[in-house]
Short mmCIF file of C-alpha atoms and ligand atoms in Angstrom, two decimals:
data_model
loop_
_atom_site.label_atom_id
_atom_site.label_comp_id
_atom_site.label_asym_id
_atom_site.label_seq_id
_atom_site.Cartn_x
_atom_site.Cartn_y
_atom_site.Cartn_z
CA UNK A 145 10.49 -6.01 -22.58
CA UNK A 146 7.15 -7.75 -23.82
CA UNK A 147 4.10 -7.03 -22.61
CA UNK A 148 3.43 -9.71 -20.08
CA UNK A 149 7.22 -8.15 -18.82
CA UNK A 150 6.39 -4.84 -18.46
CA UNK A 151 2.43 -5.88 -16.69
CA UNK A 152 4.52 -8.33 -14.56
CA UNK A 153 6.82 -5.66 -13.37
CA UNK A 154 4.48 -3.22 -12.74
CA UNK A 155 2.76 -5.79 -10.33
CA UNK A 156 5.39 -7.53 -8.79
CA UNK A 157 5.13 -8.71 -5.25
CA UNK A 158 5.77 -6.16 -2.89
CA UNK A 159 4.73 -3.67 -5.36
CA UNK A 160 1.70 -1.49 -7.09
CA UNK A 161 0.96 1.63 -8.93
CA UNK A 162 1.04 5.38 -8.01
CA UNK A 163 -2.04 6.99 -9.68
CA UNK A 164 -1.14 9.70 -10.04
CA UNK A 165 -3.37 11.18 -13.21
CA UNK A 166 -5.72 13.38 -11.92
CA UNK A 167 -7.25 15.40 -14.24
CA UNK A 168 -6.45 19.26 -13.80
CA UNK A 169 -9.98 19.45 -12.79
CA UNK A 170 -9.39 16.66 -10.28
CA UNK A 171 -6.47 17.70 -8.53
CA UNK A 172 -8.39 21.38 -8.63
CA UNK A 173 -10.81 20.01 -5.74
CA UNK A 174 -7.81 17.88 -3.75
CA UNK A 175 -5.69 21.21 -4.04
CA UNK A 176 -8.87 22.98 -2.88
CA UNK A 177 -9.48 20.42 0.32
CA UNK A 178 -6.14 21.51 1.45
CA UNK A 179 -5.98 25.11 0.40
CA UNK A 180 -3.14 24.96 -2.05
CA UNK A 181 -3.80 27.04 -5.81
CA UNK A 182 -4.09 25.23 -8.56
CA UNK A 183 -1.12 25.94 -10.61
CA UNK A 184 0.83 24.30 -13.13
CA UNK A 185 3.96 24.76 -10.71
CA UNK A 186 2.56 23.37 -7.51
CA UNK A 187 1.16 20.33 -9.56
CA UNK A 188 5.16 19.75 -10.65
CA UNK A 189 6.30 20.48 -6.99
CA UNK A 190 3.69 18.02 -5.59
CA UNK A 191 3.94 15.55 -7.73
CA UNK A 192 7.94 15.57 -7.74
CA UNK A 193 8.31 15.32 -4.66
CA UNK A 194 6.42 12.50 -4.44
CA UNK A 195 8.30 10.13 -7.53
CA UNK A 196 11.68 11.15 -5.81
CA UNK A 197 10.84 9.75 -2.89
CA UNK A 198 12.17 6.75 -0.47
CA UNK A 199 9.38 4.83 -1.61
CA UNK A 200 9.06 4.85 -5.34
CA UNK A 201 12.34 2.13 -5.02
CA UNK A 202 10.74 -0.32 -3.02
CA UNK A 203 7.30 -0.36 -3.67
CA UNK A 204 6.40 1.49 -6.90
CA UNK A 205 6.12 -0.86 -10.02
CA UNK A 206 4.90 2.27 -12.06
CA UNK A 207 2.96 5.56 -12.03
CA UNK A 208 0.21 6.62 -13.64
CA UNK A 209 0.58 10.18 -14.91
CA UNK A 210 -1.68 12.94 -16.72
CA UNK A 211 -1.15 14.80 -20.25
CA UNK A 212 0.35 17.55 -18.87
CA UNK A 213 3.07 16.05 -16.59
CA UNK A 214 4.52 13.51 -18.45
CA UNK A 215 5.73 16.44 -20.61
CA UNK A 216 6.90 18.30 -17.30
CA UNK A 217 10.70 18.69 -16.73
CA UNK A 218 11.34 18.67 -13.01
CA UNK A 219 12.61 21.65 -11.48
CA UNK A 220 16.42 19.54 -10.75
CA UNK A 221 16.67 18.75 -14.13
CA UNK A 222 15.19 15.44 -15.75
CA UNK A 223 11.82 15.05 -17.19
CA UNK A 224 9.40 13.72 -15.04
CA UNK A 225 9.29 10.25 -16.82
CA UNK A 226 13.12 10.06 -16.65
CA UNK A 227 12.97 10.47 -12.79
CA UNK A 228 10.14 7.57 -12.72
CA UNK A 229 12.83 5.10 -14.78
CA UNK A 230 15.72 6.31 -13.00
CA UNK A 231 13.44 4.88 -9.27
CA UNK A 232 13.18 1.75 -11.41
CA UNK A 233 9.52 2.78 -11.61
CA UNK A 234 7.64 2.18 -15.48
CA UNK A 235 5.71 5.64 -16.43
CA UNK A 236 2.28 5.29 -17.87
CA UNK A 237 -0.01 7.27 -19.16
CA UNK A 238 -4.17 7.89 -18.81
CA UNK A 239 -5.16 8.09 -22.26
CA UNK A 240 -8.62 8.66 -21.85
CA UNK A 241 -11.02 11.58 -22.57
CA UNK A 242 -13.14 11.65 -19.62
CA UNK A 243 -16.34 10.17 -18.80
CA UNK A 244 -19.22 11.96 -20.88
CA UNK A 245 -23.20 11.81 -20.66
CA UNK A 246 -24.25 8.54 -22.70
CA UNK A 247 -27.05 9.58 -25.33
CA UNK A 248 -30.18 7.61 -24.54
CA UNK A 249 -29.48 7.32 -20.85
CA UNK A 250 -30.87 9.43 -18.12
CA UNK A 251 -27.78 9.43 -15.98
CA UNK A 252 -24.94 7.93 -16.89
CA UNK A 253 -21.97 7.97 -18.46
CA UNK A 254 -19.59 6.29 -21.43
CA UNK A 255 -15.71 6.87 -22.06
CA UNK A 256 -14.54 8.98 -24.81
CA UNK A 257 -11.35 9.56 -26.56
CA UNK A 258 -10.58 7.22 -29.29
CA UNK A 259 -10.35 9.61 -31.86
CA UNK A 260 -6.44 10.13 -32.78
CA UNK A 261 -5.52 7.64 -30.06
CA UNK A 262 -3.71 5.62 -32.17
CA UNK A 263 -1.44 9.03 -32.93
CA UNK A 264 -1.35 9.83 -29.61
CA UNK A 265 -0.31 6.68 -28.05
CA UNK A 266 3.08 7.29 -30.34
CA UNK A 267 3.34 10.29 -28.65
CA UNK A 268 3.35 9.20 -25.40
CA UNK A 269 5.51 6.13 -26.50
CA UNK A 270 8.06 8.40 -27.25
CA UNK A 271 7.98 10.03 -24.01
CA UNK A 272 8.92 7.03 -22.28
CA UNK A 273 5.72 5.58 -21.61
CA UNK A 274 5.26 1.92 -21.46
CA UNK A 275 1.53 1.17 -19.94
CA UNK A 276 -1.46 3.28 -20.23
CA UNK A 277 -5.24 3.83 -18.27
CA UNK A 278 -8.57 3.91 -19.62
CA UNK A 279 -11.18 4.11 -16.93
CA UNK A 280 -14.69 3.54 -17.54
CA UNK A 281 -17.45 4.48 -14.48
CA UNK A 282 -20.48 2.42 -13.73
CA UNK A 283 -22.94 3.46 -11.37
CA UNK A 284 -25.06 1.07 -8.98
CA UNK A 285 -29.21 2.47 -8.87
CA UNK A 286 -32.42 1.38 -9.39
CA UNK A 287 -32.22 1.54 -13.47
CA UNK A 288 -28.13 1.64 -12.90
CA UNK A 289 -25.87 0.14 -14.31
CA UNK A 290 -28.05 0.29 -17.90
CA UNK A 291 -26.98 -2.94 -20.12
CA UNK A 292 -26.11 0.22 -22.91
CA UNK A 293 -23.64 1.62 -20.53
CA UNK A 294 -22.31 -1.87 -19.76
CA UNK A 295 -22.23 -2.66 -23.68
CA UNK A 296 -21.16 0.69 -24.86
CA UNK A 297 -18.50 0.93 -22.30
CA UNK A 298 -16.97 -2.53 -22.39
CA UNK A 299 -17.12 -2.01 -26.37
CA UNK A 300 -14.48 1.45 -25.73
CA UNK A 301 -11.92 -0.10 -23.42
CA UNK A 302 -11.63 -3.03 -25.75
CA UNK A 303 -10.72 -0.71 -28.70
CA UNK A 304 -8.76 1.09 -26.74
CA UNK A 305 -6.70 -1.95 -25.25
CA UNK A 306 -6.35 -3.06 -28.77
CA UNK A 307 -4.89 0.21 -30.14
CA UNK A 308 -2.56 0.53 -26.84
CA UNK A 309 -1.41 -3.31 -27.55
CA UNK A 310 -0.38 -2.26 -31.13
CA UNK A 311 1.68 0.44 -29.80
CA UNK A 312 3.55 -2.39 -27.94
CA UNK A 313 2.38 -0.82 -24.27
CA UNK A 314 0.13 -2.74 -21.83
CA UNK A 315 -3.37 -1.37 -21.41
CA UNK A 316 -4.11 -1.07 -17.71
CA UNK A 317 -8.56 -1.89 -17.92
CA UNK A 318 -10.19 0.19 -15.23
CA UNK A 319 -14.03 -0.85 -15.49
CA UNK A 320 -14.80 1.19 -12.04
CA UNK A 321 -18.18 0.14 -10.25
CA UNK A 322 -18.65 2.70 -8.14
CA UNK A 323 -19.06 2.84 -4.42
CA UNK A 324 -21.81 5.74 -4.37
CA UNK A 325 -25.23 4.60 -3.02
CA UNK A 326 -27.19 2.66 -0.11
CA UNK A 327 -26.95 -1.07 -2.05
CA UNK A 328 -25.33 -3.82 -0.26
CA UNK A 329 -22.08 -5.71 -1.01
CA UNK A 330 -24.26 -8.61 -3.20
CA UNK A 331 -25.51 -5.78 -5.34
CA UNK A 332 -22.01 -4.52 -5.91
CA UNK A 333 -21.09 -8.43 -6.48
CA UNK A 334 -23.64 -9.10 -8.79
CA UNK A 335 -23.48 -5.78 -10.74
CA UNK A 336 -19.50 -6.33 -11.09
CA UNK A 337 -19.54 -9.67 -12.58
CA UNK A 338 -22.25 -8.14 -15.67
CA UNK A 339 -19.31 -5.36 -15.72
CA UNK A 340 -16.70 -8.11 -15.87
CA UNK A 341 -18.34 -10.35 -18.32
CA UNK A 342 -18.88 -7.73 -21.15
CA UNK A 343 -15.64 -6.48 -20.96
CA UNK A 344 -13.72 -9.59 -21.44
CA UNK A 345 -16.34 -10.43 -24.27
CA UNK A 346 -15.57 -7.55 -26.03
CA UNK A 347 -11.58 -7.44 -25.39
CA UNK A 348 -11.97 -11.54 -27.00
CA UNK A 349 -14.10 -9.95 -29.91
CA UNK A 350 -10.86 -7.36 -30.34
CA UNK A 351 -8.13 -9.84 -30.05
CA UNK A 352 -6.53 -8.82 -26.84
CA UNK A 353 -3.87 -11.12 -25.74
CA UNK A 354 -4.56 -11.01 -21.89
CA UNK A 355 -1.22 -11.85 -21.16
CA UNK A 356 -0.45 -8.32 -21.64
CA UNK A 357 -3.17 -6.56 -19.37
CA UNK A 358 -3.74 -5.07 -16.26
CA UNK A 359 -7.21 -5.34 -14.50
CA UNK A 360 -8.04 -2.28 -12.46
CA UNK A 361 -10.98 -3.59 -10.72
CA UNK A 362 -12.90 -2.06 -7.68
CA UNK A 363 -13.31 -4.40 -4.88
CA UNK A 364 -16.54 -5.62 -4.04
CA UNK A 365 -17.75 -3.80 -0.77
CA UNK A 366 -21.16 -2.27 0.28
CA UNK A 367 -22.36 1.27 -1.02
CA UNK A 368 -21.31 3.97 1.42
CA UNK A 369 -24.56 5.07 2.17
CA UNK A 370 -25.41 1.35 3.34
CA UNK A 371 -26.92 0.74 6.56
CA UNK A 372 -24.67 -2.34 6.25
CA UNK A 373 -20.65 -3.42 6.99
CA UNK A 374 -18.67 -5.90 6.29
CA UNK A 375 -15.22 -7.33 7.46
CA UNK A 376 -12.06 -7.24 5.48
CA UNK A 377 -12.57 -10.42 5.29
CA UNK A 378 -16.11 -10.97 4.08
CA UNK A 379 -14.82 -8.33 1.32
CA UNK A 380 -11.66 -10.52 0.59
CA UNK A 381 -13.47 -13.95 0.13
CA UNK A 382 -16.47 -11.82 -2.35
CA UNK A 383 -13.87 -9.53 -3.88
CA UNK A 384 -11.69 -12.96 -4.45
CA UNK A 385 -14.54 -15.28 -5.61
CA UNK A 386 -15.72 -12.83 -8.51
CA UNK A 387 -12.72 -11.85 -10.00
CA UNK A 388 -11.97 -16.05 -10.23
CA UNK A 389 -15.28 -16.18 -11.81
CA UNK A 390 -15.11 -13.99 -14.12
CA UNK A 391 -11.30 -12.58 -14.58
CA UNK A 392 -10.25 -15.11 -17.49
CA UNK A 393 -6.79 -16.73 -15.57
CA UNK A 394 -4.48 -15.42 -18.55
CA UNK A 395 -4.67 -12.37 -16.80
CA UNK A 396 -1.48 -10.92 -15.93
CA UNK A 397 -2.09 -8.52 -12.93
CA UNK A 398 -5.01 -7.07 -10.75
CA UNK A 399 -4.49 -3.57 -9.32
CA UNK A 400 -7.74 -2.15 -7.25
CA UNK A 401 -8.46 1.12 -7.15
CA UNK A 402 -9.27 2.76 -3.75
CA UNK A 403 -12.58 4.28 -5.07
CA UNK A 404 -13.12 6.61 -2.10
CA UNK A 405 -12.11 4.19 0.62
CA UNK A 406 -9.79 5.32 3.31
CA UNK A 407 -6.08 4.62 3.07
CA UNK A 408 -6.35 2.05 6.07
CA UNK A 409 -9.57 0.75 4.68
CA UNK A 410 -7.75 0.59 1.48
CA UNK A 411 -4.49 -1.66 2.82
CA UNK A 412 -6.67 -3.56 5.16
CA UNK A 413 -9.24 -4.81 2.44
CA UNK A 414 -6.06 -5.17 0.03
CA UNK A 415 -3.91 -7.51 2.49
CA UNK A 416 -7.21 -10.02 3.55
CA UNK A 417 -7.17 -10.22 -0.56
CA UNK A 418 -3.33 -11.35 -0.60
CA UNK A 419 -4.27 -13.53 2.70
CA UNK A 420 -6.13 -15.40 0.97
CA UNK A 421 -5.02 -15.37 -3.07
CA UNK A 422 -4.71 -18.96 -4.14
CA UNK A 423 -4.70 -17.61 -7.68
CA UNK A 424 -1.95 -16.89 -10.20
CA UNK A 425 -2.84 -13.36 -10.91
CA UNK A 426 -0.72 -10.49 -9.16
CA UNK A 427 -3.03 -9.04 -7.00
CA UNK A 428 -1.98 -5.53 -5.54
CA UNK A 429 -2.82 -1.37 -5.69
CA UNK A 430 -3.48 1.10 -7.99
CA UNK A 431 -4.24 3.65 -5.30
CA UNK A 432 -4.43 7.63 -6.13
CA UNK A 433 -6.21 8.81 -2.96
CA UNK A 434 -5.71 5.85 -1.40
CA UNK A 435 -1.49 6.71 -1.34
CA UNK A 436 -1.91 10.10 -1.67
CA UNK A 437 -4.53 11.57 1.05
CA UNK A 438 -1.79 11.94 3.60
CA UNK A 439 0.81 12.94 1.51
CA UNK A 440 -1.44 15.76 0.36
CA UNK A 441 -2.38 16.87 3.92
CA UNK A 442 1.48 16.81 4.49
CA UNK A 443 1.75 19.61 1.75
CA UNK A 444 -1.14 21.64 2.48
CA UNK A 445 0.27 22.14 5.74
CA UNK A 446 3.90 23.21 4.72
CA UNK A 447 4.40 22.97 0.62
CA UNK A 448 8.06 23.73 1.37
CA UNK A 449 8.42 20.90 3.73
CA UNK A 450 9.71 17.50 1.16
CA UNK A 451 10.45 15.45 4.42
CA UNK A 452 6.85 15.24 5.44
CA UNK A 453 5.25 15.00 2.75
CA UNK A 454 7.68 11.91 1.72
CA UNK A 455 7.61 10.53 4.95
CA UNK A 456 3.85 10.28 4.91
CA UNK A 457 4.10 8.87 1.34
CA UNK A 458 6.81 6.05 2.19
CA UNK A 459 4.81 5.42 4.66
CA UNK A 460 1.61 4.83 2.77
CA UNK A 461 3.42 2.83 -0.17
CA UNK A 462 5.00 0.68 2.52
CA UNK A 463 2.06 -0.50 4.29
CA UNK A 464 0.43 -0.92 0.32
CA UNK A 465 3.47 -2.98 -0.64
CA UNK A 466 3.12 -5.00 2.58
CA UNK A 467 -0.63 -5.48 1.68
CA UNK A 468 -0.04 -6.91 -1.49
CA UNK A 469 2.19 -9.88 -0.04
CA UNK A 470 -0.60 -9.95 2.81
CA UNK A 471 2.27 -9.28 5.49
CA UNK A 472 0.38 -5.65 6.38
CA UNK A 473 -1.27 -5.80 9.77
CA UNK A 474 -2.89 -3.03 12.04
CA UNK A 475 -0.02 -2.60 14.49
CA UNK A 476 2.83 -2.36 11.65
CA UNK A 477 0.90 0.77 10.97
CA UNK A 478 1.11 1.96 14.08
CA UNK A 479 4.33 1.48 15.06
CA UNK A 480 5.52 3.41 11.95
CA UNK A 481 3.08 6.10 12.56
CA UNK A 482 4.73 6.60 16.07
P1 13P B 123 -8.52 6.12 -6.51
O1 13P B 123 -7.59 5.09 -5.95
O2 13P B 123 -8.49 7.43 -5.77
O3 13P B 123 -9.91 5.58 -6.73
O4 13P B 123 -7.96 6.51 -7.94
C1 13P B 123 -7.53 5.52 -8.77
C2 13P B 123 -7.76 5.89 -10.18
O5 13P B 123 -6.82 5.97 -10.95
C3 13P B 123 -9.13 6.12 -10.63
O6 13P B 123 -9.16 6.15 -12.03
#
């Protein structure tokens, strides 16, 4: 498959990605929330249970997984990435380091982990990867977003969507704004278009082709210590309007991440999107708590029991893949729910 292939079937109408990388420090404090230990075992069992389910056929383009468990076998035999192809699914990979302290900067942060990428995207190619993450984190304050971390950051996940291109796998860009704060949703608009901006400058400057890229944007809503709301649809028409300003229209696909938002919030602001996309990108989901956050629940409460904890995932990645045609609506969630 080419590149603009393999981005167009990981965001292909009806569908969206299962992120499902979190770091082992990461799923630490979601294991924690629901009382379940951290071990390298119930991070297989989880997350197994989870690609062999209903759901990863219908609405699962691809999955985003972590170091460790794209080397995992499951424990019924294939690896996991074989069980992610086998559900017609495309495994990727985060590829990133982390976000560190920037030098120079009070209180923020800039990607690492381009040293030995190049060897370790061969790696991962031969594990059956086909798209990777890089996510870079911007946050909204008085001094905040800095124009270094803007610079310095946009400057990483264009050398890193370079090197991933060359390795003929599509670079998912994750330039995350993030929702922490008191600022309203025009802060949050006018902060992600700088964010925007310098990173398609820079992937230009590295010869990108755009074609082959996935944009994992966060949608533009008000901080969630704002004394302000606003509708799904007020959040569609912003969200909408920026990324056409700024999102150059070779762009393949355009996956959000949930950022913190609630899984309804997260389908509801997703499907007034789609409502109202008179664009050619793919617009749909990169969700990790946003699909997961019931499904975890489900297996704190009985790790033993796969039909929950499916169910509540089908469930989740229906509603998601309904979203991202714009066909979800607030009673289709309750009647499955019932
Ligand atoms: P959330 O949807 O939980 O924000 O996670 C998506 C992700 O992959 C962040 O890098």
């Amino acid at each position: 498959m080419t590149l603009e292939e393999i981005a167009k079937k990981m965001c292909a109408k009806g569908k969206g990605i299962l992120a499902a990388d979190e770091s082992t420090g990461t799923i630490a404090k979601r294991f924690k929330s629901i009382n379940v230990e951290n071990t390298e075992k119930n991070r297989l069992i989880f997350r197994q249970t989870l690609f062999s389910s209903e759901a990863m056929k219908n609405y699962i383009g691809g999955v985003i997984l972590f170091d460790e468990t794209i080397k995992q076998k499951t424990t019924f035999g294939p690896s996991v990435p074989e069980l992610i192809s086998k559900n017609d699914a495309i495994p990727g990979i985060k590829v990133d380091k982390g976000a560190k302290p920037l030098a120079g900067s009070s209180d923020e942060t800039v990607t690492e982990g381009l040293d030995g990428l190049r060897e370790r995207l061969k790696e991962y190619y031969e594990l059956g990867a086909r798209f990777t993450k890089w996510r870079a984190v911007y946050k909204i304050g008085n001094k905040f977003p800095s124009s270094q971390s803007i610079r310095s950051n946009a400057h990483a996940l264009a050398r890193y969507a370079a090197l991933v291109q060359e390795a003929e796998m599509v670079p998912i860009v994750e330039p995350e704004v993030l929702m922490d704060g008191s600022h309203d949703i025009n802060k949050c608009y006018q902060v992600t278009t700088d964010v925007l901006n310098e990173c398609y400058n820079e992937l230009a400057i590295h010869k990108v082709n755009l074609k082959g890229t996935v944009l994992k944007p966060n949608m533009i809503i008000p901080g969630s210590d704002s004394t302000t709301r606003s509708s799904a649809e007020e959040i569609a028409k912003k969200t909408l309007d920026c990324l056409k300003k700024n999102v150059p229209s070779e762009v393949t696909g355009i996956a959000f991440l949930s950022g913190g938002q609630s899984e309804i919030e997260a389908s509801k602001n997703l499907n007034a999107i789609n409502k109202i996309n008179d664009t050619n990108f793919l617009i749909t989901f990169s969700y990790g708590r946003g699909l997961q956050a019931s499904a975890l629940k489900a297996f704190g409460e009985d790790q033993s029991n796969q039909n929950n904890i499916q169910k509540a995932f089908d469930h989740r990645a229906k509603m998601n893949g309904l979203s991202s045609k714009g066909e979800w609506s607030e009673n289709l969630e309750k009647e499955v729910a019932a």
